[in-house]
Coordinates of C-alpha atoms and ligand atoms in Angstrom, one line a residue:
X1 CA 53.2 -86.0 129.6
X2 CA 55.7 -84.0 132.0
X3 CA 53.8 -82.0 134.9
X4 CA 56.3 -80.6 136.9
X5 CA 55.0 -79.6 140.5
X6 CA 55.9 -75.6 139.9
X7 CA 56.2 -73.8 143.0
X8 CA 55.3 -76.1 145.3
X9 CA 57.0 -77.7 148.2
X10 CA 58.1 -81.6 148.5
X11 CA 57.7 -82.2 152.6
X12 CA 56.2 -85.6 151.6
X13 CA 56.6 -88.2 149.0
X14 CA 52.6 -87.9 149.0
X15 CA 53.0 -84.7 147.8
X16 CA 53.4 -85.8 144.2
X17 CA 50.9 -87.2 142.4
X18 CA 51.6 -90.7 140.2
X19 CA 51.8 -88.3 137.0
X20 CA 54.2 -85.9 138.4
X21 CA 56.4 -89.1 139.9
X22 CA 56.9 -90.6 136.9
X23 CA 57.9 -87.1 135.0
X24 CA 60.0 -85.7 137.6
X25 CA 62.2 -89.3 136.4
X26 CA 61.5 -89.1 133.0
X27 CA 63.2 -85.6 133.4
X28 CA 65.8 -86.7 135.6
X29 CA 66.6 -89.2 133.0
X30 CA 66.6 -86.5 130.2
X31 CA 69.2 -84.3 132.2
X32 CA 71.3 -87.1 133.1
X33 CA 71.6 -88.0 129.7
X34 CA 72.9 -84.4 128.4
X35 CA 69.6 -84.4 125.9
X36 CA 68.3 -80.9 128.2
X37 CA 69.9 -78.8 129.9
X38 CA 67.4 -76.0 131.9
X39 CA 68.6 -73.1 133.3
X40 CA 67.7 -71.2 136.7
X41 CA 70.0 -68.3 136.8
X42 CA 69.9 -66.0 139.7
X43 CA 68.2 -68.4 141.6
X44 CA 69.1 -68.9 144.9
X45 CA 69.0 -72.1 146.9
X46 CA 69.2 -72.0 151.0
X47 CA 70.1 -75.8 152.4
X48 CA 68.9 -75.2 156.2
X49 CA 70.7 -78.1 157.5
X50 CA 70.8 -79.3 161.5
X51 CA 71.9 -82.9 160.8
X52 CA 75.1 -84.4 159.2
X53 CA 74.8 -84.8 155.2
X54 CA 77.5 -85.9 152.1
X55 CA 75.2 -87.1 149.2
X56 CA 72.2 -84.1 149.6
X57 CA 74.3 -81.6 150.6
X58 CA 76.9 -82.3 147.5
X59 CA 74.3 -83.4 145.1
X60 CA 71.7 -80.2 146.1
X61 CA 74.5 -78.5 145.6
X62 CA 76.4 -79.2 142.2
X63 CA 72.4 -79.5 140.6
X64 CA 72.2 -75.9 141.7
X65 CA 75.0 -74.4 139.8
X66 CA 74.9 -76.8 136.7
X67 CA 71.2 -74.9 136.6
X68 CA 73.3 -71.5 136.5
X69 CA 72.0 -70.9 140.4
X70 CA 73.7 -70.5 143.4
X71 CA 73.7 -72.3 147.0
X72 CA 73.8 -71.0 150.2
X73 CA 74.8 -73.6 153.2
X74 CA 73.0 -72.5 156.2
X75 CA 74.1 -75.0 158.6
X76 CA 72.3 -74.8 162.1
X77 CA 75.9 -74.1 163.7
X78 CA 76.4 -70.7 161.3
X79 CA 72.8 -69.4 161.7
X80 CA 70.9 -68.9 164.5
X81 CA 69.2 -71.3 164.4
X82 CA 71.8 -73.4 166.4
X83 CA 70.8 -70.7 168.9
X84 CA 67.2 -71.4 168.9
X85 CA 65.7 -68.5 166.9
X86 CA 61.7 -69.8 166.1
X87 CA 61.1 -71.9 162.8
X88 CA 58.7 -69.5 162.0
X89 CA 60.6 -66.8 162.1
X90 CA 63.5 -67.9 160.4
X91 CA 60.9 -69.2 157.7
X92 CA 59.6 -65.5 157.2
X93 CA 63.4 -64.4 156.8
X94 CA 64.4 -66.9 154.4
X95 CA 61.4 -66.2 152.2
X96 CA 62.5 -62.8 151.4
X97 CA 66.4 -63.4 151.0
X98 CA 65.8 -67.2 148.9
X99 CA 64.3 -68.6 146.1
X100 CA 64.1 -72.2 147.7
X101 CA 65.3 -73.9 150.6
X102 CA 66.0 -77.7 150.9
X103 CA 65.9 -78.6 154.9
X104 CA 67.6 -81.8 156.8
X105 CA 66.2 -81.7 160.1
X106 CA 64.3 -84.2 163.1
X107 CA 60.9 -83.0 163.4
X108 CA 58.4 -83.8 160.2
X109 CA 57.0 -81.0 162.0
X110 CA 59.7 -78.3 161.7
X111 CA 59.4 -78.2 158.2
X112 CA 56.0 -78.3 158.2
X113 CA 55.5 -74.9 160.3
X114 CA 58.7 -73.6 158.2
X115 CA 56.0 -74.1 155.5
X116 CA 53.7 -72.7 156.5
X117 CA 55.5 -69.3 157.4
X118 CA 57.5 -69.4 154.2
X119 CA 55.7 -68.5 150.4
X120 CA 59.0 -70.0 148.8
X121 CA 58.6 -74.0 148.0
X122 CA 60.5 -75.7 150.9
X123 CA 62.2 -79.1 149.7
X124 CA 62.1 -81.9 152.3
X125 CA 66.0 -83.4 152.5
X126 CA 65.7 -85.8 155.1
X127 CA 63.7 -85.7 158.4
X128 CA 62.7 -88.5 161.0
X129 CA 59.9 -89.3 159.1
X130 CA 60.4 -89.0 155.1
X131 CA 63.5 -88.8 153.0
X132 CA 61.4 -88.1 149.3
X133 CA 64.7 -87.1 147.1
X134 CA 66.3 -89.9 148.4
X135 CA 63.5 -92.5 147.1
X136 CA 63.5 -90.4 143.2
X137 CA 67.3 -91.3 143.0
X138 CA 66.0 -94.5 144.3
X139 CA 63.6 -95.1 141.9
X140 CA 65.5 -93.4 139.0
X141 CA 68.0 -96.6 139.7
X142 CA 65.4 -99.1 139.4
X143 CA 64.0 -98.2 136.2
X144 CA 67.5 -97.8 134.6
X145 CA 68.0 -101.9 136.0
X146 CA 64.7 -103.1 134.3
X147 CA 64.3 -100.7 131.7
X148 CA 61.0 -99.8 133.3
X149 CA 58.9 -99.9 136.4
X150 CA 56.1 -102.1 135.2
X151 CA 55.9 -105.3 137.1
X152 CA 58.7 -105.0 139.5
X153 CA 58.6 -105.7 143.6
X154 CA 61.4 -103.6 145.6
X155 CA 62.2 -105.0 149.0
X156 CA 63.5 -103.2 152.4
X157 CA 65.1 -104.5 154.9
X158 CA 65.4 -103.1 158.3
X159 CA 64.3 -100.1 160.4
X160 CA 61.1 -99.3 159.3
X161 CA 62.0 -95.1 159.5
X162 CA 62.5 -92.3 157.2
X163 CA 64.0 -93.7 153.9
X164 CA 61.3 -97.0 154.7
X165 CA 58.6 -94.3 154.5
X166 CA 59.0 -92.5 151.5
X167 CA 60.0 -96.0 149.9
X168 CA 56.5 -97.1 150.3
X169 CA 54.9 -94.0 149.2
X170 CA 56.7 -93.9 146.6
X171 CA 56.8 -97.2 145.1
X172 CA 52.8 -96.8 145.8
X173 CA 52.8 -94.1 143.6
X174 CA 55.2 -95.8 140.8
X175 CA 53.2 -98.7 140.9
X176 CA 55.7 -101.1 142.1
X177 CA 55.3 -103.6 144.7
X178 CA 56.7 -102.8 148.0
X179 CA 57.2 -105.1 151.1
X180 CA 59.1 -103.8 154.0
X181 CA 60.6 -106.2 156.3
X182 CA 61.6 -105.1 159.6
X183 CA 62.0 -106.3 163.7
X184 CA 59.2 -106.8 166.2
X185 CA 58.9 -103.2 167.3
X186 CA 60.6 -101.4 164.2
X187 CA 57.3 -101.3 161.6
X188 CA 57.1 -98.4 159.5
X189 CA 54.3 -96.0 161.2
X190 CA 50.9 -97.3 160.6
X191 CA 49.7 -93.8 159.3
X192 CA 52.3 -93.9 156.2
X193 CA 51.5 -97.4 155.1
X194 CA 47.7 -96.8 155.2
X195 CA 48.8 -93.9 153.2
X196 CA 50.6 -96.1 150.8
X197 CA 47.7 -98.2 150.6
X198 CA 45.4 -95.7 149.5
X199 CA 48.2 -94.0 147.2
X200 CA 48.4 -97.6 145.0
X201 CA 45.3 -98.0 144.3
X202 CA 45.2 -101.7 144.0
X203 CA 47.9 -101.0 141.1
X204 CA 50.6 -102.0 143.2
X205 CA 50.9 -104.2 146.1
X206 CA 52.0 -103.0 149.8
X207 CA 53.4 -105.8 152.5
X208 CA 55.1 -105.1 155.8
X209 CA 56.1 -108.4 157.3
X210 CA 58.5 -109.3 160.3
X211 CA 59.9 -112.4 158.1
X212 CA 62.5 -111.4 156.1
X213 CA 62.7 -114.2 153.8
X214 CA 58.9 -113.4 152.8
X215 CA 60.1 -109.9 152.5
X216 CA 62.6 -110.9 149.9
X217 CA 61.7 -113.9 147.8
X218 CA 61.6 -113.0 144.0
X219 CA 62.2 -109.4 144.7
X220 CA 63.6 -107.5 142.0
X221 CA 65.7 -104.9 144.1
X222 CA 67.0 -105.4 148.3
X223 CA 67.0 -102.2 149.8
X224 CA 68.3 -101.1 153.2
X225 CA 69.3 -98.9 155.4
X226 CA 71.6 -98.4 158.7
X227 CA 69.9 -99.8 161.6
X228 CA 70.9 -96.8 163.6
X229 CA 69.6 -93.5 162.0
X230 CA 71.2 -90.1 163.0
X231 CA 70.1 -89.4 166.5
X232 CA 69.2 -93.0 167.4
X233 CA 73.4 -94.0 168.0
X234 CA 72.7 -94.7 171.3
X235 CA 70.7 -97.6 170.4
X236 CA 73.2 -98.8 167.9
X237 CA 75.0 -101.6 169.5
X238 CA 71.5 -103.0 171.3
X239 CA 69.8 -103.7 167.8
X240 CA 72.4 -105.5 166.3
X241 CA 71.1 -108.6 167.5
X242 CA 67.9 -107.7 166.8
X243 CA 68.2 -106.7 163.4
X244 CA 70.7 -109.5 162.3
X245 CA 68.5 -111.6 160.5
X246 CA 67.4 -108.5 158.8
X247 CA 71.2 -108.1 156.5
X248 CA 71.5 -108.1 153.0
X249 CA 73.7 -110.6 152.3
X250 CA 74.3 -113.8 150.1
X251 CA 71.5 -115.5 151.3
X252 CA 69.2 -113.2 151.3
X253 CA 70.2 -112.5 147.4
X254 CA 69.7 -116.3 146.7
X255 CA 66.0 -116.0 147.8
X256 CA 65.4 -112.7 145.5
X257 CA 65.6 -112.1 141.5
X258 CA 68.0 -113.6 139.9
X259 CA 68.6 -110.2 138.4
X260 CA 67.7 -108.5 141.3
X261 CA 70.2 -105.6 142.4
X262 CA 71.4 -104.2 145.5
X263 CA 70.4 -100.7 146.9
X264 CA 71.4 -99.0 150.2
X265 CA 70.8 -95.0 150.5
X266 CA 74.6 -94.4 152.2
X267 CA 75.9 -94.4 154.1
X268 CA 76.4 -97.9 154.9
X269 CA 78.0 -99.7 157.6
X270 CA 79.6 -102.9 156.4
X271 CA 79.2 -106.2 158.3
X272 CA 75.9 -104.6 159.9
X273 CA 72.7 -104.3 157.9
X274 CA 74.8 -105.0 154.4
X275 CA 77.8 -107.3 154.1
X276 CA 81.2 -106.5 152.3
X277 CA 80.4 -108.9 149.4
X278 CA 76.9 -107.5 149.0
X279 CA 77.7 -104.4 148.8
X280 CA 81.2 -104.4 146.3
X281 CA 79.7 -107.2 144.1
X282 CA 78.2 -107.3 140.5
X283 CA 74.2 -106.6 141.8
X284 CA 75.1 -103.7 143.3
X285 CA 74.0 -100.4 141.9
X286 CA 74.9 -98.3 145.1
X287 CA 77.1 -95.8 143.0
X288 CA 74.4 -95.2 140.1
X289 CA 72.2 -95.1 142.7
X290 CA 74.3 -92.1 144.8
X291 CA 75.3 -90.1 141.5
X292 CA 71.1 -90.7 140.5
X293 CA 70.9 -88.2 143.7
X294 CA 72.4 -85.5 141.4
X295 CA 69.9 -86.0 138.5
X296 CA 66.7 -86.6 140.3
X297 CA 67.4 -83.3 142.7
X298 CA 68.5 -81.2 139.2
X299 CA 65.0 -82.2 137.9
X300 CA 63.1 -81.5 140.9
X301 CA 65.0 -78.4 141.0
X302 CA 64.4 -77.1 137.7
X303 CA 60.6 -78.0 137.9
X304 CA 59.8 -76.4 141.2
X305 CA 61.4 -73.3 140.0
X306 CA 59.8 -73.4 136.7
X307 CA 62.6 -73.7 134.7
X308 CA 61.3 -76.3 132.6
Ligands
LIG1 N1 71.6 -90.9 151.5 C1 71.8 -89.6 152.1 O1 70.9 -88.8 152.3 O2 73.1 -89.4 152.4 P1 73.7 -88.1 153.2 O3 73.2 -88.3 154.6 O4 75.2 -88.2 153.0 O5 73.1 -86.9 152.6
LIG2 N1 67.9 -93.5 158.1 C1 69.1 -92.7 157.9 C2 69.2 -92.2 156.5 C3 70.5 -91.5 156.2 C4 70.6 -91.0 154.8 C5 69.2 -91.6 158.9 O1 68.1 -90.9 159.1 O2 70.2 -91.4 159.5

């Protein structure tokens, strides 16, 4: 049974419930399969963006107007919010010009308070904590591998930040097992794997682990990310060492699934936390994965707006 969270905002994975997780794919996998096509016309969707973006931006944005809406790019740089004008305020203007607004920014906290000024549902699209629409794409992916989620362990390798947050939550609330494998002094925050822990509820299992090779064995999908995340460059060329043993690579597939596939949320730099061969070769679904972006936002889209 589809219950689609109407008119409410997605700042978390934890904001969905197990129900509305596993509809929100069912309904992605509906639209991407042509068999529904729900329309939003007239509505309007604000993407308040203050960090670089390909895949949301694009994929927000085509799932918009195949929904009959339109997008408006507010990019911090055009508004002026480059220029410093409150959250809040900004929050309380949006709200009367847009139907929805999908926001890329650093502080977990911005788009809280933006919440909290704003009646319209405000969509999460990246911050330093949470990446949610990244993990339904994610998700979408793996069920399309296996046919279902039943039974299945996903692994992550690497910084435990934003995309290894929602990862947890969300595989907590899919019921599939999740063990995130990361350096001494690069564990996923505390607070958001108790949080994943209470979200299985013993259906699923949650392990964070500094070995990688425990991370990985039998695993049914290797996840990572960069090792650098947008506004932590500074600290790229330091953690390569530290984050070496941490690649997805050939041996690292050798210890996993044998039909286990390859996932990385993109961009990806090759040689670092994925190699070439990894990432071109036949257990990689990177491209489903990226193009799942479009399907999984649409159906988020059309629910929070009602249109379904
Ligand atoms: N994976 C992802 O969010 O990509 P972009 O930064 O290009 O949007
Ligand atoms: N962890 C990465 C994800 C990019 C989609 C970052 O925050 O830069």
């Amino acid at each position: 049974m589809l219950t689609p969270p109407k008119g409410r905002d997605l700042l978390s994975m934890a904001d969905l419930t197990s129900t509305e997780l596993h509809g929100l794919l069912e309904l992605a996998a509906q639209l991407k399969a042509g068999t529904y096509q729900p329309k939003c016309p007239n509505k309007v969707l604000g993407l308040v963006f203050s960090k670089a973006s390909t895949r949301t931006r694009v994929s927000f944005s085509v799932a918009m107007y195949q929904l009959g809406g339109q997008v408006l790019a507010l990019t911090a740089g055009v508004t002026q919010v480059g220029r410093g004008e409150p959250t809040a305020d900004t929050a309380r203007v949006l709200d009367r010009y847009v139907d929805v607004v999908a926001i890329r920014t650093f502080e977990q906290a911005e788009i809280e308070e933006f919440a909290r000024y704003a009646s319209i549902p405000v969509i999460n699209a990246l911050t330093d904590l949470e990446h949610p629409c990244q993990i339904l794409a994610d998700l979408l992916t793996l069920k399309e591998a296996f046919g279902t989620l039943e039974n299945l362990t996903m692994s992550y390798l690497g910084d435990g930040i934003n995309v290894a947050h929602s990862l947890m939550l969300g595989c907590a609330l899919a019921g599939v097992n999740i063990r995130v494998g990361t350096p001494d002094g690069f564990a996923p925050n505390p607070t958001v794997v108790n949080q994943a822990i209470e979200l299985a509820q013993g259906r699923s299992t949650v392990v964070v682990t500094t070995d990688p090779k425990a991370a990985v064995q039998g695993s049914h999908a290797l996840y990572t990310d960069v090792w650098a995340s947008m506004g932590d460059e500074s600290e790229a060329a330091s953690r390569i060492p530290k984050f070496q043993p941490y690649q997805i690579n050939q041996a690292m597939l050798d210890l996993a699934d044998e039909h286990a596939i390859i996932l990385h949320c993109l961009p990806a730099h090759r040689g670092e936390e994925i190699t070439h061969d990894a990432k071109e070769g036949p257990q990689s679904r990177l491209w489903d994965q990226a193009e799942n972006r479009l399907h999984a936002q649409k159906a988020l889209l059309a629910s929070i707006l009602s249109a379904v």
